Short mmCIF file of C-alpha atoms in Angstrom, two decimals:
data_model
loop_
_atom_site.label_atom_id
_atom_site.label_comp_id
_atom_site.label_asym_id
_atom_site.label_seq_id
_atom_site.Cartn_x
_atom_site.Cartn_y
_atom_site.Cartn_z
CA MET A 1 0.02 0.11 -0.03
CA MET A 2 1.52 3.60 -1.05
CA GLU A 3 2.64 5.93 1.75
CA LYS A 4 0.23 8.76 1.24
CA SER A 5 2.97 10.99 3.92
CA ARG A 6 5.21 11.02 0.94
CA LEU A 7 4.38 14.05 -0.68
CA ILE A 8 5.70 14.97 -4.31
CA SER A 9 6.50 18.70 -4.97
CA VAL A 10 5.92 19.30 -8.83
CA ILE A 11 7.41 22.06 -9.82
CA ILE A 12 6.19 23.42 -13.45
CA ALA A 13 8.14 26.87 -14.72
CA THR A 14 6.55 28.64 -17.57
CA HIS A 15 6.26 31.37 -20.00
CA ASN A 16 3.52 32.35 -22.26
CA ARG A 17 2.55 28.68 -22.67
CA ALA A 18 -1.40 28.55 -22.20
CA GLU A 19 -1.69 26.30 -25.30
CA TYR A 20 0.20 23.68 -23.68
CA LEU A 21 0.05 24.26 -20.25
CA PRO A 22 -3.16 22.20 -19.25
CA ALA A 23 -1.84 19.21 -20.96
CA ALA A 24 1.20 19.19 -18.62
CA VAL A 25 -0.77 19.92 -15.98
CA LYS A 26 -3.42 17.85 -16.85
CA SER A 27 -0.80 14.48 -16.86
CA ILE A 28 0.38 14.84 -13.31
CA LEU A 29 -3.51 15.14 -12.32
CA GLU A 30 -3.91 11.37 -13.77
CA GLN A 31 -0.90 10.69 -11.91
CA THR A 32 -1.38 7.04 -10.24
CA TYR A 33 0.33 8.43 -6.92
CA GLN A 34 -1.97 11.28 -5.85
CA ASN A 35 -0.38 12.65 -2.89
CA PHE A 36 1.27 16.08 -4.81
CA GLU A 37 1.22 19.25 -5.05
CA ILE A 38 2.07 21.65 -8.24
CA ILE A 39 3.72 24.52 -8.14
CA ILE A 40 3.10 26.94 -11.03
CA VAL A 41 5.83 29.41 -11.80
CA ASP A 42 4.45 31.98 -13.85
CA ASP A 43 7.58 33.80 -15.31
CA SER A 44 6.17 37.16 -16.49
CA SER A 45 3.71 35.41 -19.15
CA HIS A 46 1.88 38.23 -21.12
CA ASP A 47 -0.45 35.85 -22.99
CA GLY A 48 -3.48 33.92 -21.91
CA THR A 49 -1.12 31.87 -19.43
CA PRO A 50 -2.57 33.74 -15.97
CA LEU A 51 -5.95 33.21 -16.73
CA VAL A 52 -5.32 29.62 -17.22
CA ILE A 53 -3.42 28.94 -13.99
CA GLN A 54 -6.40 30.87 -12.24
CA LYS A 55 -8.84 28.37 -13.81
CA MET A 56 -6.72 25.40 -12.64
CA LEU A 57 -6.55 26.86 -9.04
CA ASP A 58 -10.07 27.33 -8.79
CA LYS A 59 -10.33 23.20 -9.80
CA ASP A 60 -8.07 21.47 -7.54
CA ASN A 61 -6.54 22.93 -4.57
CA ARG A 62 -3.29 20.83 -4.86
CA ILE A 63 -1.97 23.24 -7.73
CA ARG A 64 -0.84 26.82 -6.23
CA SER A 65 1.24 29.45 -8.09
CA LEU A 66 3.82 31.90 -7.96
CA ARG A 67 4.55 34.83 -10.66
CA SER A 68 7.09 36.56 -10.97
CA GLU A 69 6.52 40.12 -12.99
CA GLU A 70 9.93 40.19 -14.09
CA ASN A 71 11.15 37.78 -16.61
CA ILE A 72 13.72 35.94 -14.94
CA GLY A 73 14.13 33.09 -16.91
CA PRO A 74 13.91 29.50 -16.53
CA GLY A 75 16.76 28.13 -14.16
CA ALA A 76 15.45 31.51 -11.82
CA ALA A 77 11.87 30.28 -11.86
CA ARG A 78 12.62 26.83 -11.41
CA ASN A 79 14.72 27.98 -7.72
CA LEU A 80 11.60 30.34 -7.14
CA GLY A 81 9.25 26.98 -7.10
CA ILE A 82 11.52 24.62 -5.19
CA LYS A 83 11.87 27.27 -2.60
CA HIS A 84 8.65 27.42 -1.84
CA ASN A 85 7.62 23.57 -1.75
CA ARG A 86 6.14 21.34 0.71
CA GLY A 87 7.63 18.03 -0.17
CA ASP A 88 9.52 15.19 0.67
CA PHE A 89 10.51 15.14 -3.19
CA ILE A 90 10.86 17.49 -5.73
CA ALA A 91 9.77 16.50 -9.30
CA ILE A 92 10.20 18.73 -12.12
CA MET A 93 8.06 19.40 -15.18
CA ASP A 94 8.19 21.67 -18.44
CA ASP A 95 4.92 23.19 -19.50
CA ASP A 96 5.22 21.42 -23.08
CA ASP A 97 5.62 17.96 -21.68
CA ILE A 98 3.09 15.02 -21.33
CA ALA A 99 3.76 12.57 -18.18
CA LYS A 100 3.25 9.27 -18.02
CA PRO A 101 0.79 8.27 -15.14
CA GLU A 102 3.09 6.61 -13.28
CA ARG A 103 5.53 8.54 -13.43
CA LEU A 104 5.84 9.93 -10.24
CA GLU A 105 4.79 6.47 -8.68
CA VAL A 106 7.64 4.68 -10.42
CA GLN A 107 10.54 7.62 -9.11
CA MET A 108 9.32 7.79 -5.73
CA HIS A 109 9.96 4.17 -5.20
CA MET A 110 13.36 4.29 -7.03
CA LEU A 111 14.18 6.68 -4.54
CA GLU A 112 12.74 4.70 -1.62
CA GLU A 113 15.01 1.46 -3.04
CA TYR A 114 18.21 2.96 -4.03
CA LEU A 115 18.76 5.11 -0.77
CA ASP A 116 22.35 6.26 -2.24
CA VAL A 117 20.91 7.59 -5.49
CA HIS A 118 19.37 11.32 -5.12
CA LEU A 119 18.61 11.98 -8.35
CA VAL A 120 16.43 9.61 -10.81
CA PHE A 121 15.18 10.51 -14.55
CA SER A 122 13.84 8.28 -17.63
CA SER A 123 14.50 8.93 -21.17
CA VAL A 124 11.72 11.05 -23.21
CA SER A 125 9.75 10.50 -26.54
CA TRP A 126 9.80 12.87 -29.33
CA LEU A 127 6.56 13.10 -30.90
CA ASP A 128 5.57 14.85 -34.55
CA ASP A 129 2.47 16.80 -35.47
CA GLU A 130 1.02 13.66 -35.47
CA LEU A 131 1.94 12.12 -31.72
CA LYS A 132 3.55 9.91 -33.11
CA GLN A 133 7.26 8.96 -31.66
CA VAL A 134 9.89 9.63 -34.17
CA LYS A 135 12.50 9.82 -31.20
CA ILE A 136 14.05 8.76 -28.01
CA PHE A 137 16.29 10.67 -26.10
CA PRO A 138 18.73 9.53 -24.70
CA GLY A 139 19.04 6.29 -26.75
CA MET A 140 21.42 5.18 -24.26
CA VAL A 141 18.94 4.62 -21.24
CA GLU A 142 16.94 2.51 -23.24
CA ARG A 143 20.15 0.37 -24.03
CA ASN A 144 21.18 0.63 -19.99
CA ALA A 145 24.06 2.00 -20.93
CA PHE A 146 24.05 5.11 -19.16
CA PRO A 147 27.03 4.95 -16.54
CA LYS A 148 26.23 4.38 -12.93
CA GLU A 149 29.52 6.44 -11.26
CA PRO A 150 28.81 10.35 -10.59
CA SER A 151 32.82 10.54 -12.38
CA GLU A 152 31.65 8.74 -15.35
CA ILE A 153 28.83 10.91 -15.48
CA PHE A 154 30.48 14.06 -15.45
CA ASN A 155 32.60 13.15 -18.22
CA LEU A 156 29.92 12.00 -20.12
CA LEU A 157 28.15 15.52 -19.82
CA TYR A 158 31.06 17.50 -20.42
CA LEU A 159 32.06 16.03 -23.01
CA GLU A 160 28.77 14.59 -24.83
CA SER A 161 26.51 17.43 -23.53
CA ASN A 162 23.25 16.76 -21.69
CA LYS A 163 22.06 13.35 -21.61
CA ILE A 164 19.27 14.16 -18.80
CA PRO A 165 16.06 15.53 -19.70
CA ASN A 166 15.40 17.76 -17.32
CA ALA A 167 11.81 17.42 -17.13
CA THR A 168 11.86 13.78 -16.40
CA ILE A 169 13.60 14.20 -13.19
CA MET A 170 12.92 13.27 -9.38
CA THR A 171 15.23 13.92 -6.59
CA LEU A 172 15.23 14.01 -2.42
CA ASN A 173 14.13 17.17 -1.32
CA SER A 174 17.55 17.40 0.57
CA ILE A 175 19.61 17.78 -2.47
CA TRP A 176 18.45 21.37 -3.19
CA ASP A 177 20.04 22.47 0.40
CA ASN A 178 23.35 22.18 -1.53
CA PHE A 179 22.22 23.05 -5.30
CA GLN A 180 20.10 25.42 -7.07
CA TYR A 181 19.63 25.75 -10.84
CA PRO A 182 22.37 28.48 -12.17
CA GLU A 183 20.28 31.31 -13.29
CA ASN A 184 22.50 32.74 -16.11
CA PRO A 185 22.98 31.64 -18.50
CA TRP A 186 19.09 30.82 -19.78
CA ILE A 187 19.88 28.13 -21.63
CA GLY A 188 22.28 24.87 -20.15
CA GLU A 189 20.94 26.10 -17.07
CA ASP A 190 20.37 22.26 -16.26
CA TRP A 191 23.15 20.96 -18.03
CA PHE A 192 25.65 22.81 -15.90
CA LEU A 193 23.37 22.04 -12.93
CA PHE A 194 23.70 18.00 -13.83
CA MET A 195 27.51 18.48 -14.16
CA GLN A 196 27.93 20.40 -10.57
CA MET A 197 26.06 17.26 -9.08
CA ALA A 198 28.23 14.90 -10.77
CA ALA A 199 31.23 16.56 -9.97
CA SER A 200 29.90 16.57 -6.30
CA GLY A 201 29.31 13.09 -6.13
CA VAL A 202 25.78 12.82 -6.26
CA ARG A 203 24.35 9.55 -7.80
CA MET A 204 21.98 9.56 -10.36
CA LYS A 205 19.56 6.80 -11.83
CA PRO A 206 17.74 6.70 -15.03
#
């Protein structure tokens, strides 16, 4: 039986994604594991995103929202959401992605099972306009070839670019006492974060 006291905080940073955000949030609301909160950080959206978020807040009290009136970028927006979390675990979700229904449950159990691992993630499927799968990234996860040791992970990330899809990660809450997303640059901030974690000996598992 799942332990209901284990709260997962799902952080979604968004900027002008009114068209895609509802589907992303819906995929979390339909998870097999239901003890979560969703923190949407609106990074100064000027389209219909604020209205879309308000409609979500009115429908489900597990959804909370923060807003930056200044466009601070994805790293800073995620840091803001993480700062206000209440969970035992932190999951990152992007505003234009869709999570499989069992994502939270599987990842939480992985972190509970592998006590030396502090970050788990998965591969992602890239879809075309007709929602047909065109690619799986990174392929090395599907081949069970992702390195196990933090030093090897660092070398992989440093030499071959980021191989950890940011929108799929879940971590123990405590890891954020020592790390945060770089707030500048706005591109590759997740890559820099994962290299910092790997260099510090953080164990990661797909």
